[in-house]
């Protein structure tokens, strides 16, 4: 049975490179038979956080927020594609995630980090782990760390060179682990309704 996987990406830069990884991941999950969809924070275009989704009276949230809330609630799993700005997370992705809380609960999340160098976004990956856990997701232990992003994936989002080969190899376990937790969480939700 295929799983609904949302792949989040949050750079707003004109010359952004992480979109290569986000696009490649969506294609790989679809090739595995999953129903994967890219959620590009820049395209969604939420303003800086004012009210969280839940703080709007029912039916009165802005359309982009309402649509995204529906997708998050319907999803089986999440993937966060995370770059690193000055050892921290990218503000666009963080801003999008902060609009929601309960909508994330009871589903697994996996982190795919990247950066221009060989650190591959490891510091932002570390930060996201705690953040996603705080937001009620089961953070799977398998991660992807892609660097240098400009060498690992071409502009057409095709793996290249040694870094690209490593990414292709690592993806198998990453996707297998996420699928295992996705099925476990789905089974448990069906067996016992979440308390909230
Ligand atoms: C404001 C800014 C801060 C950055 N800080 C880091 C950093 O702390 N560590 C790192 O490895 N790369 C850093 N970089 C380089 C990014 O990894 C690289 O530009 C990457 O492509 C950013 O993702 P994006 O292209 O999807 O926006 C930084 C880039 C920018 C624009």
XYZ file of N, CA, C and O and ligand atoms in Angstrom:
815
model
N 0.856 -1.197 0.000
C 0.000 0.000 0.000
C 0.896 1.252 0.000
O 1.860 1.324 0.749
N 0.584 2.191 -0.862
C 1.447 3.372 -0.929
C 1.144 4.326 0.229
O 0.055 4.315 0.802
N 2.138 5.112 0.582
C 2.011 6.076 1.679
C 2.011 7.490 1.118
O 2.707 7.780 0.148
N 1.243 8.361 1.780
C 1.259 9.779 1.390
C 2.424 10.458 2.108
O 2.385 10.605 3.340
N 3.432 10.848 1.355
C 4.630 11.459 1.933
C 4.750 12.899 1.446
O 4.784 13.145 0.239
N 4.810 13.827 2.373
C 5.038 15.226 2.018
C 6.524 15.531 2.204
O 7.091 15.248 3.264
N 7.135 16.090 1.183
C 8.559 16.454 1.218
C 8.644 17.976 1.301
O 8.264 18.681 0.367
N 9.115 18.470 2.453
C 9.162 19.918 2.698
C 10.535 20.483 2.372
O 11.561 19.884 2.715
N 10.530 21.657 1.752
C 11.775 22.350 1.406
C 11.531 23.839 1.602
O 10.455 24.343 1.242
N 12.537 24.557 2.158
C 12.209 25.917 2.589
C 13.173 27.024 2.259
O 13.162 28.046 2.937
N 14.005 26.883 1.212
C 14.850 28.015 0.837
C 14.069 28.978 -0.038
O 13.362 28.560 -0.954
N 14.240 30.268 0.247
C 13.593 31.303 -0.570
C 14.597 31.962 -1.522
O 14.269 32.920 -2.199
N 15.836 31.480 -1.581
C 16.863 32.151 -2.380
C 16.605 31.961 -3.881
O 16.177 30.893 -4.315
N 16.914 33.019 -4.654
C 16.758 32.945 -6.113
C 17.650 31.853 -6.695
O 17.272 31.188 -7.658
N 18.854 31.691 -6.123
C 19.828 30.738 -6.667
C 19.879 29.455 -5.841
O 20.926 28.814 -5.750
N 18.793 29.104 -5.254
C 18.772 27.971 -4.322
C 19.161 26.653 -5.004
O 18.777 26.396 -6.141
N 19.870 25.830 -4.227
C 20.349 24.548 -4.763
C 19.657 23.344 -4.133
O 19.623 22.264 -4.702
N 19.132 23.531 -2.930
C 18.513 22.399 -2.240
C 17.293 21.852 -2.948
O 16.900 20.706 -2.711
N 16.723 22.635 -3.840
C 15.565 22.157 -4.603
C 15.939 20.907 -5.406
O 15.084 20.057 -5.675
N 17.213 20.786 -5.758
C 17.663 19.579 -6.475
C 17.404 18.341 -5.623
O 16.917 17.319 -6.115
N 17.784 18.442 -4.355
C 17.599 17.298 -3.453
C 16.117 17.031 -3.211
O 15.675 15.876 -3.218
N 15.352 18.093 -3.022
C 13.910 17.925 -2.781
C 13.242 17.260 -3.985
O 12.470 16.295 -3.837
N 13.563 17.742 -5.194
C 12.971 17.159 -6.408
C 13.412 15.704 -6.593
O 12.615 14.846 -6.964
N 14.695 15.449 -6.336
C 15.195 14.082 -6.500
C 14.503 13.127 -5.505
O 14.099 12.023 -5.886
N 14.340 13.575 -4.274
C 13.681 12.717 -3.278
C 12.233 12.414 -3.674
O 11.790 11.261 -3.563
N 11.522 13.421 -4.124
C 10.131 13.186 -4.544
C 10.102 12.134 -5.660
O 9.311 11.182 -5.621
N 10.998 12.279 -6.623
C 11.043 11.319 -7.743
C 11.376 9.912 -7.249
O 10.792 8.923 -7.725
N 12.306 9.818 -6.291
C 12.690 8.496 -5.777
C 11.551 7.839 -5.012
O 11.314 6.632 -5.134
N 10.842 8.610 -4.211
C 9.715 8.023 -3.461
C 8.617 7.576 -4.426
O 8.017 6.516 -4.238
N 8.359 8.374 -5.450
C 7.334 7.994 -6.437
C 7.772 6.708 -7.150
O 6.953 5.800 -7.371
N 9.066 6.594 -7.459
C 9.585 5.381 -8.111
C 9.399 4.146 -7.219
O 9.287 3.024 -7.722
N 9.368 4.354 -5.903
C 9.118 3.239 -4.964
C 7.626 2.953 -4.794
O 7.242 2.104 -3.997
N 6.798 3.707 -5.484
C 5.355 3.469 -5.388
C 4.648 4.315 -4.357
O 3.454 4.117 -4.075
N 5.381 5.284 -3.776
C 4.771 6.148 -2.771
C 4.061 7.329 -3.439
O 4.409 7.730 -4.560
N 3.089 7.898 -2.734
C 2.412 9.107 -3.217
C 3.123 10.300 -2.588
O 2.726 10.786 -1.529
N 4.200 10.725 -3.210
C 5.024 11.802 -2.646
C 4.697 13.128 -3.318
O 4.436 13.187 -4.517
N 4.737 14.187 -2.508
C 4.449 15.534 -3.033
C 5.415 16.536 -2.411
O 5.656 16.503 -1.200
N 5.941 17.424 -3.233
C 6.813 18.490 -2.737
C 5.976 19.621 -2.155
O 5.020 20.093 -2.791
N 6.347 20.037 -0.947
C 5.772 21.262 -0.381
C 6.908 22.278 -0.318
O 7.796 22.194 0.543
N 6.885 23.217 -1.231
C 7.925 24.233 -1.360
C 7.439 25.480 -0.609
O 6.500 26.152 -1.038
N 8.076 25.766 0.522
C 7.609 26.875 1.376
C 7.545 28.189 0.603
O 6.633 28.995 0.813
N 8.488 28.390 -0.306
C 8.501 29.634 -1.091
C 7.247 29.724 -1.962
O 6.650 30.797 -2.099
N 6.849 28.600 -2.543
C 5.650 28.581 -3.394
C 4.379 28.733 -2.554
O 3.424 29.400 -2.972
N 4.379 28.119 -1.375
C 3.207 28.253 -0.487
C 3.069 29.712 -0.048
O 1.968 30.279 -0.019
N 4.208 30.318 0.297
C 4.244 31.761 0.541
C 3.526 32.246 1.792
O 2.935 33.324 1.793
N 3.604 31.477 2.875
C 2.990 31.954 4.119
C 3.737 33.198 4.615
O 4.954 33.292 4.470
N 3.034 34.156 5.215
C 3.734 35.303 5.809
C 4.478 34.867 7.071
O 4.290 33.740 7.545
N 5.280 35.762 7.625
C 5.888 35.461 8.925
C 4.774 35.165 9.906
O 3.707 35.792 9.865
N 5.024 34.230 10.799
C 3.965 33.733 11.681
C 3.253 34.856 12.427
O 3.883 35.652 13.135
N 1.935 34.905 12.253
C 1.068 35.755 13.062
C 0.237 34.797 13.900
O 0.578 34.483 15.036
N -0.823 34.264 13.304
C -1.620 33.256 14.009
C -1.296 31.870 13.475
O -1.191 31.681 12.263
N -1.165 30.896 14.390
C -1.067 29.497 13.968
C -2.395 29.089 13.345
O -3.434 29.715 13.611
N -2.352 28.015 12.572
C -3.576 27.533 11.909
C -4.704 27.342 12.924
O -5.847 27.759 12.705
N -4.373 26.741 14.071
C -5.406 26.403 15.051
C -5.992 27.636 15.745
O -7.007 27.548 16.430
N -5.317 28.777 15.607
C -5.800 29.988 16.269
C -6.862 30.728 15.453
O -7.457 31.678 15.954
N -7.069 30.290 14.218
C -8.149 30.881 13.423
C -9.458 30.180 13.754
O -9.473 28.951 13.950
N -10.569 30.916 13.784
C -11.862 30.237 13.906
C -12.024 29.258 12.742
O -11.534 29.524 11.639
N -12.694 28.140 13.005
C -12.841 27.094 11.984
C -13.360 27.687 10.672
O -14.329 28.442 10.671
N -12.664 27.378 9.588
C -13.086 27.840 8.266
C -12.641 29.247 7.905
O -12.934 29.723 6.811
N -11.910 29.911 8.814
C -11.525 31.300 8.525
C -10.018 31.497 8.319
O -9.549 32.639 8.188
N -9.270 30.402 8.288
C -7.830 30.540 8.024
C -7.623 30.919 6.561
O -8.438 30.550 5.704
N -6.547 31.662 6.257
C -6.245 31.972 4.854
C -6.153 30.676 4.029
O -5.766 29.623 4.546
N -6.495 30.796 2.751
C -6.632 29.606 1.903
C -5.355 28.746 1.874
O -5.413 27.520 1.967
N -4.184 29.402 1.745
C -2.924 28.639 1.662
C -2.705 27.825 2.940
O -2.230 26.682 2.897
N -3.064 28.411 4.069
C -2.894 27.729 5.359
C -3.882 26.568 5.470
O -3.533 25.467 5.921
N -5.130 26.813 5.060
C -6.167 25.769 5.117
C -5.797 24.584 4.230
O -5.906 23.416 4.642
N -5.329 24.888 3.024
C -4.962 23.825 2.082
C -3.808 22.996 2.635
O -3.831 21.763 2.602
N -2.813 23.686 3.164
C -1.648 22.971 3.693
C -2.020 22.162 4.932
O -1.555 21.019 5.096
N -2.859 22.707 5.780
C -3.298 21.961 6.965
C -3.973 20.655 6.539
O -3.737 19.594 7.143
N -4.783 20.726 5.501
C -5.463 19.523 5.007
C -4.471 18.483 4.517
O -4.617 17.287 4.792
N -3.443 18.944 3.816
C -2.430 18.005 3.304
C -1.640 17.381 4.445
O -1.330 16.190 4.426
N -1.287 18.185 5.445
C -0.510 17.651 6.569
C -1.342 16.618 7.335
O -0.867 15.534 7.663
N -2.602 16.949 7.586
C -3.447 16.021 8.355
C -3.672 14.715 7.603
O -3.816 13.657 8.202
N -3.696 14.780 6.276
C -3.954 13.574 5.463
C -2.695 12.751 5.209
O -2.782 11.620 4.718
N -1.519 13.298 5.536
C -0.258 12.627 5.191
C 0.033 11.468 6.147
O -0.406 11.451 7.293
N 0.825 10.504 5.637
C 1.290 9.384 6.463
C 2.685 9.635 7.009
O 3.078 9.014 8.006
N 3.458 10.466 6.326
C 4.854 10.686 6.734
C 5.360 11.990 6.127
O 4.799 12.494 5.151
N 6.447 12.474 6.737
C 7.033 13.739 6.286
C 8.537 13.573 6.073
O 9.191 12.830 6.809
N 9.045 14.304 5.092
C 10.494 14.404 4.894
C 10.840 15.887 4.905
O 10.186 16.682 4.217
N 11.842 16.257 5.694
C 12.287 17.652 5.770
C 13.650 17.765 5.106
O 14.628 17.165 5.559
N 13.691 18.526 4.018
C 14.933 18.771 3.287
C 15.492 20.078 3.824
O 14.892 21.145 3.650
N 16.607 19.975 4.518
C 17.058 21.119 5.293
C 18.473 21.551 4.965
O 19.419 20.766 5.102
N 18.592 22.789 4.509
C 19.891 23.417 4.346
C 20.314 24.071 5.648
O 19.619 23.950 6.668
N 21.459 24.733 5.601
C 22.039 25.279 6.842
C 22.496 26.705 6.588
O 23.287 26.946 5.687
N 21.976 27.635 7.370
C 22.437 29.025 7.298
C 23.094 29.369 8.630
O 22.426 29.403 9.677
N 24.404 29.629 8.588
C 25.145 30.031 9.792
C 24.884 29.102 10.976
O 24.508 29.527 12.070
N 25.046 27.815 10.693
C 24.896 26.755 11.685
C 23.449 26.594 12.172
O 23.188 25.921 13.166
N 22.530 27.243 11.514
C 21.136 27.177 11.962
C 20.230 26.669 10.860
O 20.691 26.285 9.779
N 18.934 26.678 11.144
C 17.956 26.201 10.166
C 17.573 27.338 9.221
O 17.792 28.512 9.521
N 16.993 26.975 8.089
C 16.539 27.997 7.147
C 15.213 28.571 7.636
O 14.280 27.827 7.938
N 15.115 29.902 7.689
C 13.925 30.513 8.294
C 12.621 30.218 7.558
O 11.568 30.138 8.184
N 12.678 30.058 6.245
C 11.438 29.816 5.491
C 10.768 28.514 5.885
O 9.543 28.445 6.051
N 11.577 27.479 6.066
C 11.019 26.177 6.437
C 10.539 26.181 7.889
O 9.476 25.658 8.214
N 11.326 26.833 8.741
C 10.939 26.901 10.161
C 9.632 27.684 10.311
O 8.742 27.299 11.087
N 9.514 28.771 9.561
C 8.304 29.590 9.630
C 7.079 28.775 9.209
O 6.026 28.823 9.863
N 7.225 27.991 8.150
C 6.095 27.172 7.695
C 5.698 26.150 8.769
O 4.517 26.019 9.103
N 6.677 25.468 9.319
C 6.341 24.409 10.284
C 5.707 24.991 11.552
O 4.822 24.372 12.143
N 6.127 26.183 11.946
C 5.605 26.776 13.182
C 4.120 27.150 13.087
O 3.486 27.399 14.119
N 3.586 27.188 11.891
C 2.157 27.497 11.742
C 1.260 26.355 12.227
O 0.047 26.526 12.351
N 1.859 25.194 12.450
C 1.059 24.010 12.795
C 1.621 23.364 14.054
O 2.776 23.551 14.409
N 0.779 22.589 14.717
C 1.279 21.761 15.830
C 0.560 20.416 15.818
O 1.085 19.440 15.297
N -0.676 20.387 16.281
C -1.380 19.104 16.363
C -1.483 18.420 14.997
O -1.558 17.184 14.926
N -1.481 19.222 13.941
C -1.600 18.658 12.591
C -0.442 17.707 12.257
O -0.560 16.841 11.386
N 0.702 17.893 12.954
C 1.875 17.034 12.693
C 1.841 15.728 13.483
O 2.604 14.802 13.173
N 1.052 15.676 14.519
C 1.183 14.599 15.522
C 1.023 13.194 14.927
O 0.307 12.982 13.969
N 1.686 12.237 15.566
C 1.485 10.793 15.359
C 1.949 10.273 14.008
O 1.520 9.216 13.573
N 2.826 11.012 13.340
C 3.393 10.521 12.075
C 4.919 10.632 12.113
O 5.462 11.511 12.791
N 5.624 9.766 11.370
C 7.087 9.855 11.350
C 7.594 10.962 10.429
O 6.914 11.359 9.478
N 8.800 11.421 10.746
C 9.474 12.424 9.918
C 10.928 12.008 9.728
O 11.565 11.507 10.658
N 11.435 12.220 8.525
C 12.844 11.934 8.236
C 13.512 13.217 7.745
O 12.866 14.061 7.114
N 14.806 13.343 8.062
C 15.545 14.578 7.757
C 16.610 14.304 6.701
O 17.430 13.394 6.858
N 16.581 15.114 5.646
C 17.615 15.057 4.602
C 18.300 16.419 4.569
O 17.690 17.409 4.155
N 19.547 16.465 5.042
C 20.245 17.751 5.096
C 21.239 17.874 3.945
O 21.641 16.887 3.336
N 21.621 19.104 3.679
C 22.593 19.372 2.612
C 23.262 20.702 2.900
O 22.745 21.532 3.652
N 24.423 20.903 2.287
C 25.019 22.248 2.290
C 26.068 22.326 1.195
O 26.338 21.329 0.498
N 26.652 23.501 1.075
C 27.631 23.730 0.021
C 28.932 22.978 0.282
O 29.712 22.749 -0.631
N 29.159 22.603 1.528
C 30.425 21.969 1.885
C 30.236 20.526 2.312
O 29.160 19.938 2.169
N 31.306 19.963 2.880
C 31.268 18.539 3.237
C 30.569 18.277 4.563
O 30.292 17.131 4.911
N 30.271 19.342 5.312
C 29.505 19.178 6.559
C 28.072 18.751 6.227
O 27.382 18.139 7.039
N 27.614 19.069 5.019
C 26.341 18.556 4.486
C 25.122 18.931 5.340
O 24.158 18.176 5.419
N 25.188 20.095 5.971
C 24.030 20.539 6.746
C 23.826 19.798 8.046
O 22.727 19.832 8.622
N 24.861 19.129 8.533
C 24.724 18.277 9.727
C 24.238 19.061 10.947
O 23.488 18.535 11.771
N 24.641 20.327 11.043
C 24.230 21.104 12.230
C 22.744 21.452 12.176
O 22.049 21.413 13.191
N 22.239 21.737 10.985
C 20.795 22.014 10.902
C 20.000 20.722 11.098
O 18.913 20.731 11.675
N 20.554 19.621 10.643
C 19.891 18.326 10.844
C 19.715 18.055 12.340
O 18.640 17.649 12.803
N 20.772 18.324 13.084
C 20.758 18.132 14.542
C 19.663 18.986 15.185
O 18.899 18.521 16.032
N 19.571 20.235 14.748
C 18.567 21.143 15.332
C 17.154 20.692 14.965
O 16.245 20.681 15.808
N 16.962 20.301 13.706
C 15.628 19.877 13.282
C 15.147 18.645 14.042
O 13.952 18.473 14.279
N 16.083 17.776 14.406
C 15.684 16.557 15.125
C 14.866 16.913 16.371
O 13.769 16.398 16.590
N 15.405 17.823 17.183
C 14.690 18.236 18.395
C 13.405 18.980 18.085
O 12.376 18.805 18.766
N 13.426 19.810 17.068
C 12.244 20.610 16.718
C 11.092 19.707 16.265
O 9.945 19.870 16.707
N 11.394 18.757 15.408
C 10.332 17.874 14.891
C 9.790 16.983 16.001
O 8.588 16.691 16.056
N 10.676 16.573 16.891
C 10.244 15.770 18.037
C 9.303 16.583 18.924
O 8.247 16.104 19.361
N 9.671 17.845 19.167
C 8.823 18.737 19.977
C 7.446 18.908 19.339
O 6.441 19.082 20.024
N 7.403 18.837 17.993
C 6.128 19.032 17.294
C 5.359 17.717 17.139
O 4.403 17.658 16.353
N 5.761 16.685 17.870
C 4.947 15.473 17.947
C 5.168 14.461 16.852
O 4.361 13.542 16.663
N 6.267 14.592 16.125
C 6.581 13.602 15.088
C 7.542 12.544 15.637
O 8.316 12.815 16.552
N 7.492 11.376 15.054
C 8.462 10.323 15.367
C 9.629 10.554 14.410
O 9.492 10.330 13.207
N 10.757 11.023 14.932
C 11.883 11.328 14.044
C 12.700 10.057 13.824
O 13.221 9.481 14.783
N 12.761 9.594 12.586
C 13.458 8.337 12.326
C 14.965 8.569 12.403
O 15.456 9.651 12.095
N 15.683 7.530 12.802
C 17.120 7.706 13.052
C 17.931 7.794 11.770
O 19.001 8.404 11.764
N 17.451 7.199 10.692
C 18.202 7.303 9.428
C 18.074 8.707 8.860
O 16.962 9.234 8.747
N 19.206 9.284 8.489
C 19.195 10.609 7.872
C 19.969 10.540 6.558
O 20.742 9.606 6.330
N 19.748 11.546 5.730
C 20.608 11.757 4.562
C 21.401 13.025 4.826
O 20.865 13.986 5.393
N 22.653 13.046 4.411
C 23.494 14.243 4.545
C 24.243 14.401 3.222
O 25.102 13.577 2.897
N 23.876 15.425 2.481
C 24.351 15.567 1.111
C 25.260 16.792 0.986
O 24.834 17.926 1.229
N 26.505 16.552 0.615
C 27.401 17.674 0.430
C 28.672 17.264 -0.305
O 29.120 16.123 -0.150
N 29.179 18.169 -1.089
C 28.609 19.460 -1.464
C 27.402 19.270 -2.397
O 27.490 18.509 -3.356
N 26.313 19.963 -2.085
C 25.081 19.790 -2.845
C 25.286 20.080 -4.334
O 24.731 19.404 -5.191
N 26.122 21.066 -4.634
C 26.355 21.447 -6.027
C 27.093 20.393 -6.831
O 27.068 20.415 -8.063
N 27.757 19.469 -6.129
C 28.458 18.383 -6.826
C 27.664 17.089 -6.804
O 27.748 16.280 -7.729
N 26.912 16.866 -5.725
C 26.180 15.598 -5.571
C 25.035 15.473 -6.557
O 24.681 14.369 -6.991
N 24.406 16.616 -6.895
C 23.255 16.599 -7.803
C 23.436 17.683 -8.864
O 23.809 18.817 -8.545
N 23.155 17.333 -10.106
C 23.242 18.312 -11.192
C 22.064 19.284 -11.109
O 21.120 19.067 -10.328
N 22.094 20.296 -11.950
C 20.994 21.267 -11.995
C 19.685 20.594 -12.387
O 18.597 21.094 -12.081
N 19.781 19.435 -13.029
C 18.574 18.677 -13.411
C 18.209 17.651 -12.339
O 17.396 16.739 -12.588
N 18.812 17.780 -11.166
C 18.529 16.890 -10.026
C 18.898 15.440 -10.320
O 18.203 14.508 -9.918
N 20.021 15.249 -11.012
C 20.545 13.895 -11.247
C 21.791 13.702 -10.390
O 22.680 14.573 -10.384
N 21.915 12.569 -9.674
C 23.116 12.323 -8.881
C 24.361 12.317 -9.759
O 24.313 11.843 -10.899
N 25.452 12.868 -9.218
C 26.692 12.945 -9.980
C 27.872 12.641 -9.062
O 27.839 12.948 -7.870
N 28.891 12.003 -9.630
C 30.136 11.765 -8.909
C 29.960 10.875 -7.686
O 28.926 10.230 -7.490
N 31.020 10.867 -6.869
C 31.050 10.014 -5.677
C 29.951 10.408 -4.680
O 29.275 9.545 -4.113
N 29.750 11.732 -4.500
C 28.721 12.184 -3.551
C 27.323 11.770 -4.026
O 26.458 11.410 -3.217
N 27.130 11.793 -5.323
C 25.838 11.366 -5.880
C 25.608 9.875 -5.687
O 24.492 9.438 -5.359
N 26.677 9.095 -5.881
C 26.557 7.642 -5.677
C 26.261 7.311 -4.222
O 25.455 6.432 -3.907
N 26.924 8.041 -3.331
C 26.672 7.822 -1.890
C 25.210 8.127 -1.555
O 24.576 7.405 -0.782
N 24.703 9.186 -2.164
C 23.304 9.551 -1.916
C 22.374 8.427 -2.382
O 21.440 8.046 -1.660
N 22.617 7.911 -3.560
C 21.756 6.836 -4.079
C 21.798 5.603 -3.179
O 20.758 4.985 -2.929
N 22.983 5.287 -2.676
C 23.103 4.124 -1.782
C 22.385 4.382 -0.459
O 21.647 3.539 0.044
N 22.592 5.562 0.097
C 22.015 5.874 1.416
C 20.493 5.994 1.360
O 19.804 5.726 2.353
N 19.969 6.375 0.205
C 18.519 6.577 0.094
C 17.738 5.293 0.403
O 16.642 5.349 0.975
N 18.303 4.142 0.042
C 17.563 2.883 0.192
C 17.195 2.648 1.659
O 16.025 2.415 2.000
N 18.191 2.765 2.542
C 17.915 2.542 3.967
C 17.028 3.657 4.535
O 16.147 3.417 5.368
N 17.299 4.880 4.112
C 16.508 6.039 4.541
C 15.021 5.797 4.244
O 14.152 5.948 5.120
N 14.732 5.386 3.018
C 13.335 5.175 2.607
C 12.751 3.933 3.275
O 11.566 3.937 3.668
N 13.568 2.889 3.430
C 13.083 1.669 4.105
C 12.711 1.975 5.554
O 11.666 1.528 6.057
N 13.566 2.711 6.251
C 13.299 3.048 7.664
C 12.041 3.908 7.790
O 11.201 3.691 8.675
N 11.922 4.870 6.908
C 10.738 5.731 6.964
C 9.472 4.913 6.694
O 8.454 5.091 7.379
N 9.542 3.990 5.753
C 8.375 3.149 5.431
C 7.992 2.281 6.634
O 6.803 2.087 6.938
N 9.003 1.762 7.340
C 8.726 0.904 8.506
C 7.955 1.682 9.576
O 6.936 1.242 10.096
N 8.440 2.879 9.872
C 7.773 3.698 10.894
C 6.431 4.216 10.411
O 5.498 4.402 11.209
N 6.333 4.455 9.120
C 5.062 4.915 8.553
C 3.993 3.848 8.740
O 2.859 4.133 9.162
N 4.368 2.595 8.445
C 3.407 1.495 8.621
C 3.097 1.270 10.093
O 1.938 1.022 10.462
N 4.120 1.377 10.942
C 3.904 1.184 12.381
C 2.938 2.249 12.926
O 2.002 1.937 13.677
N 3.156 3.489 12.527
C 2.299 4.579 13.024
C 0.883 4.450 12.467
O -0.097 4.695 13.181
N 0.795 4.053 11.211
C -0.536 3.903 10.588
C -1.316 2.774 11.274
O -2.504 2.924 11.585
N -0.634 1.682 11.553
C -1.278 0.549 12.233
C -1.752 0.970 13.621
O -2.877 0.664 14.030
N -0.905 1.679 14.339
C -1.257 2.090 15.697
C -2.416 3.095 15.697
O -3.286 3.040 16.563
N -2.420 4.004 14.721
C -3.525 4.984 14.650
C -4.852 4.275 14.379
O -5.905 4.668 14.894
N -4.777 3.192 13.565
C -5.996 2.440 13.255
C -6.437 1.617 14.464
O -7.634 1.439 14.722
N -5.447 1.110 15.227
C -5.714 0.257 16.384
C -6.253 1.069 17.565
O -7.142 0.639 18.299
N -5.695 2.267 17.726
C -6.039 3.085 18.898
C -6.046 4.552 18.474
O -4.991 5.088 18.093
N -7.187 5.169 18.542
C -7.276 6.569 18.106
C -6.347 7.437 18.949
O -6.310 7.290 20.179
N -5.588 8.340 18.323
C -4.716 9.225 19.109
C -5.526 10.018 20.139
O -6.665 10.413 19.850
N -4.965 10.230 21.345
C -5.721 10.912 22.410
C -6.038 12.376 22.096
O -6.957 12.928 22.664
N -5.253 12.986 21.205
C -5.525 14.362 20.809
C -4.824 14.654 19.527
O -4.025 13.869 19.051
C 23.049 33.017 4.727
C 23.816 31.742 4.433
C 24.458 31.094 5.464
C 25.137 29.903 5.234
N 25.690 29.218 6.276
C 26.207 27.992 6.060
C 26.637 27.193 7.169
O 26.544 27.564 8.315
N 27.125 25.951 6.905
C 27.220 25.466 5.624
O 27.674 24.345 5.454
N 26.822 26.205 4.562
C 26.326 27.452 4.752
N 25.893 28.210 3.684
C 26.054 27.680 2.322
C 24.822 26.856 1.980
O 25.027 25.547 2.442
C 24.549 26.830 0.477
O 24.459 28.165 -0.017
C 23.270 26.092 0.147
O 23.167 25.959 -1.250
C 22.040 26.812 0.742
O 20.826 26.151 0.428
P 19.862 26.730 -0.712
O 20.745 26.895 -1.959
O 18.826 25.641 -0.917
O 19.331 28.021 -0.250
C 25.223 29.390 3.911
C 24.573 30.081 2.871
C 23.864 31.238 3.122
C 23.145 31.916 2.006
